Amino acid sequence: MLQVTEMSSLLENGIIKANKFISKLKKVENPSNDINESEEELAVLYNEISGFDEKIVEFEVPAEYEEIERYWVDEPYSFISVIYHIEKKDYLYHIVEPKLNRFEITLLEQLFMELGDVLTLKGIEDIEALTDERKTELLKEQVRKILAEYSDLTSRSFEKVFYYIKRDFVEFGQISSIMRDPNIEDLWCNGIGIPLFIHHTIYGNVTTNIVFNSSDELNSFVMRIAQNSGRHLSKSTPILDTVMKDGSRINITYGTEVSPKGSSFSIRKQKKVPITPLDLIAWKTFSSEMMSYFWICMENGKNILFCGGTASGKTSSLNAICMFIPMDVRIVTLEDTREVQLPHENWVPTVTRDGLNANDIGTVDLNDLLKAALRQRPEYLLVGEVRSVEAQILFQAMNAGHATCSTFHAGTPREVINRFTHAPINVPVAMFTALDVISMQSSSYEKGVQRRRCSVISEVIGVSSNGVDLKDSCVWDPINDVFENKGSFIINEIRNKRGWTLEELDQNLSKKQRFLELMIERGIRDYTGVVEWLDAFRKDPDKILSLLSFDDSPSQEVEAGGF
């Protein structure tokens, strides 16, 4: 506990540092001259003051709630408090940001007006074309000029005000904290005066404390998102699908013409760090045995469909399992929105494009991309999601010898076949001899916690007078939460094609499975590390297994370098 004299000393020291900071701000009349030196000196003083300041954000949990979890998303300015209403038995995703006093609110409003004029009129032709880092630099320059007039401004006020300046000018405004949270997969705004909802990886669909209270506020927000994406939104074109600057997908409805509650939007967030096969094993979406099955399938060019309902993890599974594709293989990906992220250098990612005007001139759809991709001599074609007639070209590619991997919306393997073989897709039944594996994904909740599982792996074993013949090779038992191996037609087909004995096949699969299990035991799950270890294992499996099996090797110090 600090004594009164010690507290007085700290306070006096802090005031001296704050005055130094304000004095320095006043001297920076022309930030473009000696900017590096000025910024360095200011940063030192600013950091000293920050060490003196109290907490910038504080939150007291309401009496009717119990706090379940608290974590930073933008330390020290913003954190998340997941709270649980004791009577209603509902979760609330509470975003905590700095609270402003009247002086700070007035100052912020003035800064918004002055900075808006500067950023739009100061000889900058396209402010949105600048990087976030450059925008922040411009803001800092202008804020320093304006704040030089306020000699009584405290460091605490400066930090709080600049947080909102950066949040609203550079980031995503009110939803910035949500967009920073790696635990959030989806975000929904259903209209004016309605709390935003999010899909949390642990708590599922949860209400937030963020609300757009007026049509002007909400319309302004969605218009800004559209403009930042280089797209147009108006009453004549009130529906928009586009990609945000961070790669997230957003669907917007503008005004009340098509959405009576007011403008709405739905965001599917782009994952910053790709999911790996080890993540899927650790989350029990797949077992290590199932993952070794997919590994050998990908190495041998098998055609795989990941199917299931919305948000069941189809694309995540596709992305993770494609890490098993050999590094020297040529890959072309086709997507509406960039989601697939691969470590391969011989990879060409392609995306669709909407028309350049109301007549859709210049539209590039998946059908166009598939046709172009087939001319690029791909060894693997990855299609983010097939929905319609492009499936016919996908199956033509399979039958032409290209290995493919894609996702599709369906509830069961038989439903997959029925949807593909009937209108509007109409893939001929005879073409299904080229498809090898259908992996069904499911999503459910157990005691309020979401669990995603591969519900069944079904193999196409042929086509007969009854249609497409399927055989389940692995089935999930939801009661015991275990996977039951039913035997594989495809694995035996690979063995015959490669000329392996049963013993050689078993060794190949068991080494892969053991490698995956050892990686998890060693705590090696980061994306870069997994990529390096996979590449090392391909070159010398026995040596890598021996290295990982060494008992005295600390989990975080084992390195794959040199192989």
PDB file of C-alpha atoms in Angstrom, residues 545-555:
ATOM      1  CA  LEU A 545       8.828 -38.825 -35.560  1.00  0.00           C
ATOM      2  CA  SER A 546      12.021 -39.638 -33.694  1.00  0.00           C
ATOM      3  CA  LEU A 547      12.608 -35.961 -32.930  1.00  0.00           C
ATOM      4  CA  LEU A 548       9.052 -35.394 -31.717  1.00  0.00           C
ATOM      5  CA  SER A 549       9.114 -38.584 -29.650  1.00  0.00           C
ATOM      6  CA  PHE A 550      12.240 -37.566 -27.728  1.00  0.00           C
ATOM      7  CA  ASP A 551      10.979 -37.368 -24.126  1.00  0.00           C
ATOM      8  CA  ASP A 552      13.252 -34.548 -22.959  1.00  0.00           C
ATOM      9  CA  SER A 553      12.242 -32.128 -25.730  1.00  0.00           C
ATOM     10  CA  PRO A 554      10.269 -29.150 -24.292  1.00  0.00           C
ATOM     11  CA  SER A 555       7.048 -28.614 -26.249  1.00  0.00           C
TER      12      SER A 555
END
